[in-house]
Short mmCIF file of C-alpha atoms in Angstrom, two decimals:
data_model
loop_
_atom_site.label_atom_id
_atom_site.label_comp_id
_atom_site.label_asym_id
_atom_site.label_seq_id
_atom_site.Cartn_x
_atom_site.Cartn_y
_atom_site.Cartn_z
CA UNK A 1 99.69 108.14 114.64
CA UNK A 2 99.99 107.12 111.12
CA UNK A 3 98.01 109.18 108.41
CA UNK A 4 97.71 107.23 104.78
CA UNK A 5 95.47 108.64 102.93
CA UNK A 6 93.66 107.39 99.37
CA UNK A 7 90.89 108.71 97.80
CA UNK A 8 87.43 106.48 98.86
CA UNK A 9 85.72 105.81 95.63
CA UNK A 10 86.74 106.11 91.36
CA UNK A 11 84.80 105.31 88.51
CA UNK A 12 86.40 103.99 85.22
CA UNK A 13 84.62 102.44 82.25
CA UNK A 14 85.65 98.85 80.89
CA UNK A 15 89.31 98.97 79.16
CA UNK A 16 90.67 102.17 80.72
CA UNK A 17 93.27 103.19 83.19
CA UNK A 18 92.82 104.26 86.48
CA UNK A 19 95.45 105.61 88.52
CA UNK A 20 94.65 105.18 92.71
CA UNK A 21 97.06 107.71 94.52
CA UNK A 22 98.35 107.43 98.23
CA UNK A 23 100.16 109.76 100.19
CA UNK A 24 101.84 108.71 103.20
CA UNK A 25 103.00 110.29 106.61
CA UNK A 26 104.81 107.76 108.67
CA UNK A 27 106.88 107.40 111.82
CA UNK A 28 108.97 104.83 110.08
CA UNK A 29 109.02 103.03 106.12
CA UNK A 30 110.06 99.83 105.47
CA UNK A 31 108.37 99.44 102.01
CA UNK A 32 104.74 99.75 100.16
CA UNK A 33 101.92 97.20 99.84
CA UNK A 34 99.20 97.31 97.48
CA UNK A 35 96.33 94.85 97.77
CA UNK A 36 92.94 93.94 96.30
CA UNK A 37 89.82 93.11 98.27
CA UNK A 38 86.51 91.86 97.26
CA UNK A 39 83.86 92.22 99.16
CA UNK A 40 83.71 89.58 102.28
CA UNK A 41 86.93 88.14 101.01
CA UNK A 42 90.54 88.33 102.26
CA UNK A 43 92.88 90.96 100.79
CA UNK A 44 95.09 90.15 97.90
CA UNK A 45 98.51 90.85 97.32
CA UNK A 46 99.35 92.66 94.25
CA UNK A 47 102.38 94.56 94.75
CA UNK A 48 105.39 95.79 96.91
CA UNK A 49 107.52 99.17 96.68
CA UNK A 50 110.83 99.55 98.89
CA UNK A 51 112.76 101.71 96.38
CA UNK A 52 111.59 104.93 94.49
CA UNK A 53 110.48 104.05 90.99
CA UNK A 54 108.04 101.96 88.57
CA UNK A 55 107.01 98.22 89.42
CA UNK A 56 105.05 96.45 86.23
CA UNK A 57 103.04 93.67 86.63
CA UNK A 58 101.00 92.64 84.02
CA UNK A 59 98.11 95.27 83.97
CA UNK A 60 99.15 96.95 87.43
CA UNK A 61 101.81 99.00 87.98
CA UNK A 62 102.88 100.73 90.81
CA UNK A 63 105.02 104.03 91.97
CA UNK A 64 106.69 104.63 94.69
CA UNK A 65 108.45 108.24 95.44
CA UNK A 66 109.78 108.13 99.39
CA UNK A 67 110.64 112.16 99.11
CA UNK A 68 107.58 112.61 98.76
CA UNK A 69 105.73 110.33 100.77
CA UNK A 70 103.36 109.09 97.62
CA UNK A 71 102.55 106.18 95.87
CA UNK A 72 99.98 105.51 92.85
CA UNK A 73 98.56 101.97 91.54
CA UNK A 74 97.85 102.10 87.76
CA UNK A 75 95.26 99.50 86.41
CA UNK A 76 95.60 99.69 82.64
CA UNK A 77 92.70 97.91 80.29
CA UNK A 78 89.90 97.28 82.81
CA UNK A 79 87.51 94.62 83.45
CA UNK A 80 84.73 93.82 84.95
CA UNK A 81 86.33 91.99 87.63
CA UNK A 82 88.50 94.51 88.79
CA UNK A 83 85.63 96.40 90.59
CA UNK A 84 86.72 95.86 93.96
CA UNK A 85 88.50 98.07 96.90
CA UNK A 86 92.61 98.38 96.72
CA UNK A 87 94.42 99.02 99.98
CA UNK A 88 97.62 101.10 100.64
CA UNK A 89 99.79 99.35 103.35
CA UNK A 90 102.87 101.36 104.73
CA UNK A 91 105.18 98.39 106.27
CA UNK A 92 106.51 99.80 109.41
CA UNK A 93 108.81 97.71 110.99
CA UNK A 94 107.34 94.32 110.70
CA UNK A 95 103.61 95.79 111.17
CA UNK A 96 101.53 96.58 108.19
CA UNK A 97 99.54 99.98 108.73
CA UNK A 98 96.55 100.17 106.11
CA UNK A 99 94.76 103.16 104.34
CA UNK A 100 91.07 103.11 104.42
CA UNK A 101 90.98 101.88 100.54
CA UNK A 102 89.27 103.15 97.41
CA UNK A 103 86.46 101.53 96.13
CA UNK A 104 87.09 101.24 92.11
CA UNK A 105 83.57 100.55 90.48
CA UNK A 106 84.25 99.70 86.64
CA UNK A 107 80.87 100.14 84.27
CA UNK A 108 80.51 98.60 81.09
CA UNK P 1 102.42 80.37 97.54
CA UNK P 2 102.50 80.10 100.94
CA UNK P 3 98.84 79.57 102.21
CA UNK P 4 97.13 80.80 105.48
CA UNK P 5 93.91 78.80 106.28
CA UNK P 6 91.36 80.27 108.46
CA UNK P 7 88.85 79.14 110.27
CA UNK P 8 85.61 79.44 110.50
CA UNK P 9 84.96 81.51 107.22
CA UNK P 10 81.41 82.49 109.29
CA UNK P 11 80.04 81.85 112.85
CA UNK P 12 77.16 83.19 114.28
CA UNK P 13 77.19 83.02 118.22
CA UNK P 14 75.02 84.71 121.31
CA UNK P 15 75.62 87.51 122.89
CA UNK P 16 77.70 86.37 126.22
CA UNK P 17 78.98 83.85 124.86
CA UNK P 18 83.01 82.98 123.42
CA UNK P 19 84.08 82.17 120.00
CA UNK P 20 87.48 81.00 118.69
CA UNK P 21 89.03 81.94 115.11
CA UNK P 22 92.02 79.14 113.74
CA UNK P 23 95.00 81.11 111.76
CA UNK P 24 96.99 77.75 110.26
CA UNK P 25 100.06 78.59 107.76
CA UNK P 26 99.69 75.47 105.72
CA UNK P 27 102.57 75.48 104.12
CA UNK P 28 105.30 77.80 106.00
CA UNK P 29 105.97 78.18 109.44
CA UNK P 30 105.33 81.69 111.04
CA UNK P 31 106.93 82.98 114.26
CA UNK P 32 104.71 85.77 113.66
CA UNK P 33 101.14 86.42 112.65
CA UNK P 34 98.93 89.23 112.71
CA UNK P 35 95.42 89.34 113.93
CA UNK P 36 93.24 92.12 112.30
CA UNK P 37 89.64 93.47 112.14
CA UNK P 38 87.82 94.96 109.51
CA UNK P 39 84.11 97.17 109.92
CA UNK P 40 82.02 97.50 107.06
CA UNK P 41 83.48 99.35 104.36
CA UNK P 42 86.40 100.10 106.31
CA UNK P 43 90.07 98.90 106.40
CA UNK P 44 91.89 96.95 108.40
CA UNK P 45 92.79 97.78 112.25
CA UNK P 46 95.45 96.09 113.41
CA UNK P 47 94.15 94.40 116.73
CA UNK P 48 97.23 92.27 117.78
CA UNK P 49 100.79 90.62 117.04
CA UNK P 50 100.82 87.14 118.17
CA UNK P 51 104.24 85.73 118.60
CA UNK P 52 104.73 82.06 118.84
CA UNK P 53 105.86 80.94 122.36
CA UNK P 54 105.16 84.52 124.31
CA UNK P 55 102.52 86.68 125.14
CA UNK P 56 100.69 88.60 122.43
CA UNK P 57 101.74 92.56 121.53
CA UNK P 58 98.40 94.11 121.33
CA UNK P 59 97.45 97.77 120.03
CA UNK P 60 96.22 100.81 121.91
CA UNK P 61 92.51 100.51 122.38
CA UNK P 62 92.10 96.21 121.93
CA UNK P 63 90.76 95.27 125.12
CA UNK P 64 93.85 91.69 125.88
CA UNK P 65 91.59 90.22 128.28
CA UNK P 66 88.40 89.93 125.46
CA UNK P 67 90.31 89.02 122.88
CA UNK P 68 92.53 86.22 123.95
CA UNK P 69 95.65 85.42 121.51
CA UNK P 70 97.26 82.06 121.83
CA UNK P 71 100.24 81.60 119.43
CA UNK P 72 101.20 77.91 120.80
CA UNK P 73 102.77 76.42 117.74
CA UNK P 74 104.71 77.82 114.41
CA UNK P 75 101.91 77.03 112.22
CA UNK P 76 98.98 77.81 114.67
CA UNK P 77 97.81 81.24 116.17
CA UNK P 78 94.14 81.31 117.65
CA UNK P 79 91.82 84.24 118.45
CA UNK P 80 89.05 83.96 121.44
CA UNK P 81 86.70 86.52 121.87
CA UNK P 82 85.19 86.19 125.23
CA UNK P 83 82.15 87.43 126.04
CA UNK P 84 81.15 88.48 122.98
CA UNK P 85 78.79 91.59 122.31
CA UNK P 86 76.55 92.76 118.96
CA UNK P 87 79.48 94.72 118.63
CA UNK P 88 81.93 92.58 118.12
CA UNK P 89 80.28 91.68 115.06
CA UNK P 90 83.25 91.95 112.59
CA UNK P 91 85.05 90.79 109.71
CA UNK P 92 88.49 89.44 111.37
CA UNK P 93 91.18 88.43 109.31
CA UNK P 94 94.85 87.02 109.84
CA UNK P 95 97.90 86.98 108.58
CA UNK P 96 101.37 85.25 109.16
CA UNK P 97 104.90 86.19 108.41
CA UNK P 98 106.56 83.38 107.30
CA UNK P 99 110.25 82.78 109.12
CA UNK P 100 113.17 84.20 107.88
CA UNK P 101 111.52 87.00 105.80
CA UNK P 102 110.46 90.96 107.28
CA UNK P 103 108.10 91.64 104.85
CA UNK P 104 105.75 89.72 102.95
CA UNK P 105 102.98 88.64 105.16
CA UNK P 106 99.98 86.18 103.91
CA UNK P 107 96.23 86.72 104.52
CA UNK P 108 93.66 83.96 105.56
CA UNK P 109 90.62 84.09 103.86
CA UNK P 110 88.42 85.76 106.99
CA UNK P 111 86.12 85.21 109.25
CA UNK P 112 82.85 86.52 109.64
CA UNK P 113 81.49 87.02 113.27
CA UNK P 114 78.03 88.10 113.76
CA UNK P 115 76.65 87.90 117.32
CA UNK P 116 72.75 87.63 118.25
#
């Protein structure tokens, strides 16, 4: 089977970074997903890795390192509203295959 | 963007009894789409790969005959669960692939299936 693995839960306070790693062991690797989810809702697209190195995106960035097998999602000056669980999605083939998701509380 | 409406966004049903979940791409067609569900504070299992004019690829362990996959159209995938149980009570959530691409897919918004 597939084994992605990201920590469950991380606590920041408003305005910081937070850096969500996932580690990856795959039978196959066409690319990195990283998405937001708020509770109830539909996940969210926020960003997409196929080659080794630094994507920027506003406040989120993301890694990728294929060598390794590892990715990380860096959320720079928090808010309130980014409390909410962020999924690691290996694309394998045409199939996305999904970590379990960290929960990122942010606290005033 | 390409949108993926789903419907219903909730249904509550009785036990024994069959629901059905819409996947529409609004906007894009989608030879593929991708039917998942999601347990409380869990991710998302892939159940299914519906593929528009043939038979639906499903995963290890996703019973084909209770969850019926009908991909008739390139804009329209649907989701029946038969006979549904208390534990079928899920959040299920789709996604399509629009043509011509192999990687970004787009989510619906969910449904949410509680059965009584």
């Amino acid at each position: 089977g597939q084994n992605i693995d990201q920590p469950t839960e991380m606590t920041a306070t408003e305005g910081a970074i937070v850096q969500i790693n996932c580690t990856y062991q795959t039978s196959g690797f066409n690319g990195l997903f990283w998405y937001q989810q708020h509770a109830g809702e539909a996940p969210t697209f926020l960003s997409y890795n196929v080659l080794d190195g630094l994507e920027e995106k506003g406040r989120f960035s993301s890694f990728l390192s294929r060598s390794k097998g590892y990715s990380y999602l860096l959320l720079k000056e928090l808010q309130m509203k980014d409390s909410a669980s962020y999924l690691c999605a290996v694309l394998l083939g045409y199939k996305l295959s999904f970590g379990a998701g960290t929960t990122v509380t942010v606290r005033a | 963007g390409a949108v993926v409406s789903q419907h219903p966004s909730r249904v509550i049903c009785k036990s024994g009894t069959s629901v059905k979940i819409e996947c529409r791409s609004l906007d894009f067609q989608a030879t593929t789409m991708f039917w998942y569900r999601q347990f409380p504070k869990q991710s998302l299992m892939l159940m299914a790969t519906s593929n528009e004019g043939s038979k639906a690829t499903y995963e290890q362990g996703v019973e084909k005959d209770k969850f019926l996959i009908n991909h008739a159209s390139l804009t329209l995938s649907t989701l029946t669960v038969t006979s549904a149980h208390p534990e079928d009570s899920s959040f299920y959530i789709c996604s399509a692939l629009p043509v011509g691409t192999g990687t970004e897919a787009f989510f619906g918004q969910g449904t949410r299936l509680t059965v009584v």
